[in-house]
Each structure stands twice: as C-alpha cells, then as structure tokens.
Amino acid sequence: MDPKITEVSQAFERFKAAFVRNDFDKCSELLSQLKVLLTKFKSLPPLFEETPNAIHELTLARDIYEHAVVLSVKIEDLDAFERDFFQLKPYYTDACGRLPQSPQEYLILGLNLLRLLVQNRIAEFHTELELLSAIALENPCIKHAVELEQSFMEGAYNRVLSARKTLPHETYDYFMDLLAKTVRDEIAGCNEKAYDSLSVNDAQQILLFSSDQELVEYIKVEHPEWEIKNGFVYFKQARESEPCKEIPSLQLINQTLSYARELERIV
Amino acid sequence: MTQDIEMKEQQPALSNSLSTTAPSTFQNLKEIAALIEVGAYAREVRRIVRAIRWTIQLRRKLKASVLSAFLNHVLVPGSELQSRLYSHLPKEDEQDMELDTATSATQAPAKHPLPELEVYCCLLVLIFLIDQKRYSEAKACSSASIARLKNLNRRTVDVLASRIYFYYSLSYELTGDLAEIRGNLLALHRTATLRHDELGQETLLNLLLRNYLCYNLYDQAEKLRSKAPRFEAHSNQQFCRYLFYLGKIRTIQLEYTDAKESLLQAARKAPDAALGFRVICNKWAVIVRLLLGEIPERTIFMQKGMEKALRPYFELTNAVRVGDLELFKKVADKFSNTFSSDRTDNLIVRLRHNVIRTGLRNISISYSRISLADVAKKLRLDSPNPIADAESIVAKAIRDGAIDATLDHANGWMVSKETGDIYSTNEPQVAFNSRIAFCLNMHNDAVRALRFPPNSDKEKESAEKRRERQQQEQELAKHIAEDDDDDF
C-alpha cells in the first residue's frame, strides 16, 4: 500500500477516535494535518488525475471531509461548515460516477440546506435544491429541510418548531436551536404589525417563552419600543399609509421635466 | 428549444415529399461558396451571414451526393480535410456521386481553398450529419472542426465558427454527453474573448449557460454570466436565448421581478418560427408571474399553437387565482409528469404559499371580520393545529403587506381594515410614472435597435461638399457654445 495513504488513514483513525471521545480540540488539530496531507493526492479534485489508487484516495478524502462537516456542526462553527461543505461537494457532484454513493450524503446535504435556511439565504437554498434528484427529495433528511422552508415561507411557525420533535439526526439539533431564534424574531416582527395589543400571557405563548420574566427580558433587549401596561403588551403603531397632505413637488417637477426632455428627443 | 430543432422535426417528412433537384441545390451551394469568397476577400461579414441564412434554407434539400460533389468542387481533392469530410458521407448512391465527381473534377480549382470555405464545408457536413441523426459521427466531425478553428484568427470566420460551436454543442447534447465538452467550451470562450470575437463570445456564453442549466448548476451559471463580458447583442436569436437562461437563473434565485422581465422579453423577441422556444418561455413566465402574485391574462394561454402545451399551466393559474389548496394539489398531481419534464416542479412547490396568500386576500376582501377557525377552514389547512397555524399565517401576510387587517387574539378574529381612498396617496402618481418610463424606454430601445447600412453614399461626397459641411458644423458648434454662455 502506498505509504501516503497509510499515513492519512492512520491520522484519520486517530481523528475518529478523538471524535468519538468528543475531544474536539484534538479533532480540529488532526483535521488541519489531514487536510495538508490530502493536498498531496493527485486524484482528488480539482485535478482528478487517474492514478491507480484513485478510488481509494477519493473515498478516504470524502470520508474525511464528511467528518469535518459534522465536526464543524459540533463545535458550532458555521464558517467552517461552509468551507468544509464546499470542499466536500465535488465528491458528490463530480465523482459520483466513480464512487459508490456515500451513506452520509443526504444527511450532509440536508444539513447544508438547513444552514442556508438558518442564515436566511433562501436564494442559495433553492439553488441547492435544484441540484437534488427526485430520489434525494424523498429522503427524510432532505424532506425535513424542504418542509421547514415551506412552513417558514407560509408563516406556519409552530409547524417549524414542532419539526424539532422529528429530527432525522442528532446533528440537526444545533441548527434547530438557531432556527428557533430566527423564528422568534420573525414572529415578533409579525406580531408587531398584526396586533394592536396582546395580553402578556398570550404574548409569552406566541413567542414561545416559558416564563413572563423571559418575555420581559426579550422585549427589553430586542424591542424596547413595545410597552407593557396593565398586563398587556402594546405594540406601537407607527405605520399606516398616511394620505399625502403635501404634494411631493420637487419629485413631480423632476419627473415632468424628464418627460418633456424625452418627448423633445422623440419629436 | 429553438427553431433549429423545430426544423429538424419537420425535416424527415419534408425531405420525402420534396422532389430534390440535385443540380439546382448544387448550383445554389456553388453560389453560396462564391458569396463566401467575395465576403472573405472584401472582409464583409454581412455577406457571410447571408450565406449562412441561405444555407439554412437549403438544409432540407441537402443530400449526400450533392454534398460530396460540392466538397470535390471546393476543396483540393485528396487533401486531409477533404478525405476526412468525405468519410462521413454515406456511399449509398455511388453512381450518382461518381457522375458528379467526374464533372466537377475538371473544374476543381487548383489553388488552396480559403479557410472560410473549408470551415463552411465542415459546417455543411455537420448539419447534414445531425439531420441524418448520425450523432456520434457529428461529434467526431465537430470536434475535428473545432480543433481546426483554433488556428484560424479571421473576423470573417467568426460567423461560421459560431455556427459550428452551436452544432458542436447540439451534437453532444443529443447524445447526452454535454458535461464532457464544458471545459472545451470554456477554453473556446476565452479564446473568443481574447480575439474580440463578440459573436463567438455570445454564442459560447449561451452554450455554456445551457450546459450548466442542463445539469441544474444554477450557481455556476450565474457566476459565469455575471463575470463574462457583456456587450450589445449581435444576433437576435442568441440574445433571446440569453434572456431565457437569465430568466431561468433569476427565477431559481427568487429574483422574480427581473426574471419576469427577461422571460417576457425573450418570448416577445423570439422569431415566430421558434414555437417551442416561445412555449417554454411562456411556461416559465406564467409561473414567475404567479409567484409574484400576479394572475396572467387568459389571452396568454390562448396564443396560437400553444393552447395545448400551456393547458397544465392554465389550470394551475386557475387554482392559484381561486386560492384553493385542494384544487391546487389536485392540479399539481394531475400534471406532475409535465411539470417534472419541464423541470418546473420545484417552482410549483413554491407556489403553495401563493395559493394561501390569494385565498387569504379573497377572505380579507369579502369579510370585515372573520374567526380564525373559519379562515383555516376556508383555506383548507390540513394541520394538527389549524387555528394557531392560521393565526401565524395571517400575521405574516399582514406583515408582508399582502392583506390589510389586524388580529384580535383574545377573540380569535381577523378584522379587515377599510380600504382607504387610494387616490389620496401618491400611489397613482407612482404607477403613472412607471408606465411612462416603460414607454419611453421602449421607444429608446427601438431607436437604438435600428440598423443602418454602412453609409456608402457619404464616401462619394465630393471634397467641396465635405468642406461645406464641416464649415456648417463649425458654425453650429459656435452657436451652441454661445448659447451655453448665455445660459450662465
């Protein structure tokens, strides 16, 4: 066996051992070593050279990056997640003809979808979604993320939160926590516009707090403009499309002048 | 997708019915060759464009015998290119061919043929092979032609080259190996950019976008599109395609307003013959408009030759218009095959949200006060906790400005607000302005799109006249300068 592969495999074994022990510092350290070692393999993207050990090397590298993605979730580092995921992606898209499908593939793709959702990068979410086949869309991990996005867009927020109970994998937990936070902000934004006032109890329920104290705390930090009075939360109504009392004269003059100029050009 | 494919579909039927007259086709080809020659010597790209247009008209009449006679006529017999192209032609009508060879051998030019003519022959054989559905040979032929093109750097070849690129990609697409040539296309695009071959860039950019979109690689497509150099379109067809791909990318990335604009423009600009292209543009445009919350007019679905193809989308529109989730689901299931072959199924999933919105808007208009339980029932939300769902959905709709209402949590009501007098706001003024701006833009675009032939009569202008004109111009300039002085 190629000594380089042996070296990488050994390091990877140590990495996995540390991973099982939840020794994440050690993991990160080993991971950076592994990534450096991987650069010596010519069969990996972007070169994709046909070497005798290509399949072995590709599989090994894919395994390493998959672990890297999961690790980044565990140490709650979204930037690292994005980096590792993009390194992993070519193995799924460009090497799919040569490697057997990874059992982790859908799990990781689902995680990525969830990440995009949490970061509110909906356009990228849909771009990724287009890449998935009909079979992939049926997979529980992917389906979970897709349904979440739909409920999110509709505004059925409690459905988003109840989806927590049906997590396809433990790593999804972290993102669901983040999502809960996003959802709460969304709900707060909606309530502000939709209600004149809410009783403190109702507000606490709708905003998914377990005690009044938390609610009061949240309002103080996030929405200091809300008012709590006699057991009710009053949202300030600073909107309404006021009937215009003043004619926006400057704008009108500008527009009329530009019409005149354009007309003159035509005639 | 485009008129080229359309033509191909009709082709087998027509080639049988048309009694092809070999001599006249051969004669035509010779005339085209002459046209190209003139164009090449005079460096007039226009003539070559005309030659290609003429060729496409002849396309259905192309036969192996005619082609081989033409190759013999134009190319040096026994040269590498000639024998290579020759090998692609079927030898079925041996006799006929020998006759032609015999006659043309005498008149074959001894000189080395122009590169334009060589490329033209490649193109001709390539078109012939694709029409005969011999795709693997077409692939070989086109790859060889592309290799040859790399060494040619003449502006007059560009037009022919761009057609070869197109058929190159088409032949790979027809065999389903589009991914293979992506690297080549990128390299060609780079070369075209370096040579300032704008037509080639335009064609290759479209081919690349098509290549990416074929594999749903929207991210890469958008990155390439946004970074590739843009310039004024040279060919209307290429511009239509570009707009269509752009519209698709923007739809996927949720930029619906821009997407709608590009898709509608693509549908409008496409030539009448390109029915398939216009149909697919309309399909996407309908979905985008639905996603924007607009309801497309009925006339869109009644366009000539499109009724049948647009039928699923018509029913979908109807479901969205009514705001009925049940009906929407039924339509989506009924036509799921059509939608997935159009690759719009993911977009249809996005529409669910719009169906709810429209339903909600209808409710909000009809009732001044309605309980949330009834809202849930009317929207037919099938969830374990419909009232809470309805409440948050309504709340979001209010925040997004889809409906104008307030919620009363204690009583579980939704109270619609009286619609105010819109004419007391600036709204009409804004709408008026956007319409005028649209008309003015349209006019300016039309003026800019006008093409004038190179001014041939100005060259004849005598020296005296020129002097006179220059003098006038100077006087005018002086006047303007004086006017400016007066102003300030």
Tab-separated table of N, CA, C and O in Angstrom, chain B residues 206-256:
chain	number	residue	atom	x	y	z
B	206	ASN	N	-23.879	31.452	-24.283
B	206	ASN	CA	-25.182	30.792	-24.245
B	206	ASN	C	-25.044	29.289	-24.159
B	206	ASN	O	-25.773	28.631	-23.416
B	207	LEU	N	-24.105	28.749	-24.924
B	207	LEU	CA	-23.923	27.296	-24.896
B	207	LEU	C	-23.489	26.849	-23.509
B	207	LEU	O	-23.940	25.818	-23.007
B	208	LEU	N	-22.628	27.654	-22.904
B	208	LEU	CA	-22.164	27.303	-21.562
B	208	LEU	C	-23.313	27.376	-20.556
B	208	LEU	O	-23.465	26.496	-19.713
B	209	LEU	N	-24.101	28.423	-20.669
B	209	LEU	CA	-25.230	28.556	-19.747
B	209	LEU	C	-26.160	27.364	-19.920
B	209	LEU	O	-26.630	26.767	-18.953
B	210	ARG	N	-26.400	27.027	-21.178
B	210	ARG	CA	-27.263	25.892	-21.456
B	210	ARG	C	-26.684	24.623	-20.852
B	210	ARG	O	-27.390	23.809	-20.252
B	211	ASN	N	-25.374	24.496	-21.012
B	211	ASN	CA	-24.673	23.339	-20.491
B	211	ASN	C	-24.847	23.238	-18.974
B	211	ASN	O	-25.187	22.185	-18.444
B	212	TYR	N	-24.636	24.345	-18.295
B	212	TYR	CA	-24.785	24.336	-16.833
B	212	TYR	C	-26.230	24.068	-16.441
B	212	TYR	O	-26.507	23.257	-15.559
B	213	LEU	N	-27.150	24.751	-17.098
B	213	LEU	CA	-28.548	24.627	-16.693
B	213	LEU	C	-29.074	23.227	-16.965
B	213	LEU	O	-29.975	22.755	-16.283
B	214	CYS	N	-28.488	22.567	-17.958
B	214	CYS	CA	-28.901	21.204	-18.276
B	214	CYS	C	-28.678	20.305	-17.060
B	214	CYS	O	-29.403	19.343	-16.852
B	215	TYR	N	-27.656	20.629	-16.278
B	215	TYR	CA	-27.378	19.842	-15.076
B	215	TYR	C	-27.810	20.588	-13.812
B	215	TYR	O	-27.350	20.276	-12.729
B	216	ASN	N	-28.661	21.575	-13.990
B	216	ASN	CA	-29.175	22.366	-12.859
B	216	ASN	C	-28.086	23.058	-12.060
B	216	ASN	O	-28.238	23.266	-10.855
B	217	LEU	N	-26.975	23.384	-12.709
B	217	LEU	CA	-25.899	24.048	-11.973
B	217	LEU	C	-26.115	25.559	-12.028
B	217	LEU	O	-25.390	26.295	-12.690
B	218	TYR	N	-27.138	26.006	-11.335
B	218	TYR	CA	-27.518	27.417	-11.423
B	218	TYR	C	-26.453	28.333	-10.839
B	218	TYR	O	-26.240	29.433	-11.312
B	219	ASP	N	-25.797	27.838	-9.806
B	219	ASP	CA	-24.793	28.655	-9.134
B	219	ASP	C	-23.655	28.991	-10.102
B	219	ASP	O	-23.297	30.160	-10.282
B	220	GLN	N	-23.128	27.938	-10.742
B	220	GLN	CA	-22.022	28.147	-11.680
B	220	GLN	C	-22.474	29.027	-12.840
B	220	GLN	O	-21.743	29.906	-13.293
B	221	ALA	N	-23.682	28.762	-13.332
B	221	ALA	CA	-24.187	29.518	-14.474
B	221	ALA	C	-24.241	30.999	-14.138
B	221	ALA	O	-23.786	31.844	-14.908
B	222	GLU	N	-24.748	31.312	-12.957
B	222	GLU	CA	-24.869	32.713	-12.577
B	222	GLU	C	-23.497	33.342	-12.400
B	222	GLU	O	-23.266	34.487	-12.788
B	223	LYS	N	-22.560	32.573	-11.837
B	223	LYS	CA	-21.227	33.138	-11.631
B	223	LYS	C	-20.585	33.457	-12.967
B	223	LYS	O	-19.969	34.504	-13.140
B	224	LEU	N	-20.732	32.543	-13.913
B	224	LEU	CA	-20.152	32.780	-15.233
B	224	LEU	C	-20.826	33.981	-15.891
B	224	LEU	O	-20.172	34.876	-16.421
B	225	ARG	N	-22.153	33.983	-15.833
B	225	ARG	CA	-22.903	35.037	-16.513
B	225	ARG	C	-22.540	36.410	-15.974
B	225	ARG	O	-22.337	37.356	-16.723
B	226	SER	N	-22.442	36.495	-14.654
B	226	SER	CA	-22.211	37.818	-14.087
B	226	SER	C	-20.787	38.294	-14.352
B	226	SER	O	-20.522	39.486	-14.287
B	227	LYS	N	-19.877	37.363	-14.657
B	227	LYS	CA	-18.484	37.775	-14.843
B	227	LYS	C	-18.089	37.870	-16.305
B	227	LYS	O	-17.109	38.527	-16.634
B	228	ALA	N	-18.844	37.208	-17.179
B	228	ALA	CA	-18.489	37.251	-18.599
B	228	ALA	C	-18.724	38.660	-19.131
B	228	ALA	O	-19.639	39.347	-18.679
B	229	PRO	N	-17.875	39.088	-20.076
B	229	PRO	CA	-18.069	40.441	-20.620
B	229	PRO	C	-19.391	40.547	-21.370
B	229	PRO	O	-19.788	39.617	-22.072
B	230	ARG	N	-20.066	41.672	-21.196
B	230	ARG	CA	-21.336	41.872	-21.906
B	230	ARG	C	-21.161	43.002	-22.911
B	230	ARG	O	-20.414	43.932	-22.704
B	231	PHE	N	-21.864	42.886	-24.001
B	231	PHE	CA	-21.828	43.948	-24.994
B	231	PHE	C	-23.154	43.898	-25.717
B	231	PHE	O	-23.977	43.022	-25.456
B	232	GLU	N	-23.339	44.812	-26.623
B	232	GLU	CA	-24.607	44.836	-27.318
B	232	GLU	C	-24.772	43.569	-28.160
B	232	GLU	O	-23.820	43.108	-28.800
B	233	ALA	N	-25.969	43.033	-28.148
B	233	ALA	CA	-26.184	41.753	-28.816
B	233	ALA	C	-25.985	41.879	-30.318
B	233	ALA	O	-26.357	42.863	-30.927
B	234	HIS	N	-25.370	40.851	-30.907
B	234	HIS	CA	-25.176	40.846	-32.348
B	234	HIS	C	-26.271	40.068	-33.050
B	234	HIS	O	-26.689	40.405	-34.136
B	235	SER	N	-26.677	38.976	-32.417
B	235	SER	CA	-27.675	38.147	-33.076
B	235	SER	C	-28.914	38.086	-32.193
B	235	SER	O	-28.819	37.877	-30.984
B	236	ASN	N	-30.039	38.298	-32.815
B	236	ASN	CA	-31.280	38.318	-32.057
B	236	ASN	C	-31.544	36.966	-31.399
B	236	ASN	O	-31.939	36.892	-30.237
B	237	GLN	N	-31.288	35.894	-32.163
B	237	GLN	CA	-31.532	34.558	-31.609
B	237	GLN	C	-30.729	34.323	-30.339
B	237	GLN	O	-31.238	33.833	-29.347
B	238	GLN	N	-29.423	34.678	-30.436
B	238	GLN	CA	-28.579	34.450	-29.266
B	238	GLN	C	-29.058	35.294	-28.096
B	238	GLN	O	-29.030	34.862	-26.956
B	239	PHE	N	-29.499	36.504	-28.409
B	239	PHE	CA	-29.946	37.389	-27.340
B	239	PHE	C	-31.194	36.807	-26.667
B	239	PHE	O	-31.320	36.840	-25.440
B	240	CYS	N	-32.110	36.246	-27.461
B	240	CYS	CA	-33.310	35.624	-26.902
B	240	CYS	C	-32.922	34.505	-25.958
B	240	CYS	O	-33.453	34.388	-24.861
B	241	ARG	N	-32.005	33.678	-26.430
B	241	ARG	CA	-31.586	32.557	-25.596
B	241	ARG	C	-30.993	33.070	-24.295
B	241	ARG	O	-31.308	32.576	-23.223
B	242	TYR	N	-30.137	34.062	-24.440
B	242	TYR	CA	-29.501	34.609	-23.249
B	242	TYR	C	-30.555	35.088	-22.254
B	242	TYR	O	-30.479	34.802	-21.064
B	243	LEU	N	-31.534	35.794	-22.763
B	243	LEU	CA	-32.583	36.312	-21.879
B	243	LEU	C	-33.322	35.171	-21.198
B	243	LEU	O	-33.661	35.242	-20.015
B	244	PHE	N	-33.563	34.122	-21.944
B	244	PHE	CA	-34.278	32.979	-21.373
B	244	PHE	C	-33.466	32.333	-20.251
B	244	PHE	O	-33.983	32.074	-19.158
B	245	TYR	N	-32.176	32.104	-20.517
B	245	TYR	CA	-31.349	31.488	-19.471
B	245	TYR	C	-31.268	32.409	-18.255
B	245	TYR	O	-31.340	31.960	-17.114
B	246	LEU	N	-31.134	33.702	-18.536
B	246	LEU	CA	-31.056	34.674	-17.446
B	246	LEU	C	-32.341	34.619	-16.617
B	246	LEU	O	-32.298	34.612	-15.387
B	247	GLY	N	-33.465	34.557	-17.314
B	247	GLY	CA	-34.741	34.482	-16.624
B	247	GLY	C	-34.824	33.246	-15.750
B	247	GLY	O	-35.301	33.299	-14.617
B	248	LYS	N	-34.331	32.130	-16.277
B	248	LYS	CA	-34.380	30.890	-15.500
B	248	LYS	C	-33.545	31.014	-14.232
B	248	LYS	O	-33.986	30.666	-13.143
B	249	ILE	N	-32.323	31.534	-14.407
B	249	ILE	CA	-31.430	31.657	-13.252
B	249	ILE	C	-32.068	32.551	-12.203
B	249	ILE	O	-32.094	32.237	-11.007
B	250	ARG	N	-32.621	33.651	-12.652
B	250	ARG	CA	-33.192	34.593	-11.682
B	250	ARG	C	-34.417	34.017	-10.997
B	250	ARG	O	-34.673	34.319	-9.840
B	251	THR	N	-35.167	33.209	-11.731
B	251	THR	CA	-36.326	32.582	-11.098
B	251	THR	C	-35.877	31.689	-9.953
B	251	THR	O	-36.424	31.731	-8.862
B	252	ILE	N	-34.867	30.874	-10.231
B	252	ILE	CA	-34.411	29.942	-9.199
B	252	ILE	C	-33.891	30.730	-8.005
B	252	ILE	O	-34.087	30.343	-6.865
B	253	GLN	N	-33.248	31.863	-8.270
B	253	GLN	CA	-32.679	32.627	-7.161
B	253	GLN	C	-33.653	33.653	-6.604
B	253	GLN	O	-33.239	34.606	-5.954
B	254	LEU	N	-34.915	33.462	-6.880
B	254	LEU	CA	-36.007	34.236	-6.299
B	254	LEU	C	-36.031	35.709	-6.672
B	254	LEU	O	-36.611	36.512	-5.966
B	255	GLU	N	-35.366	36.074	-7.759
B	255	GLU	CA	-35.474	37.476	-8.189
B	255	GLU	C	-36.577	37.527	-9.239
B	255	GLU	O	-36.317	37.653	-10.434
B	256	TYR	N	-37.803	37.459	-8.747
B	256	TYR	CA	-38.908	37.239	-9.673
B	256	TYR	C	-39.162	38.419	-10.603
B	256	TYR	O	-39.471	38.225	-11.774
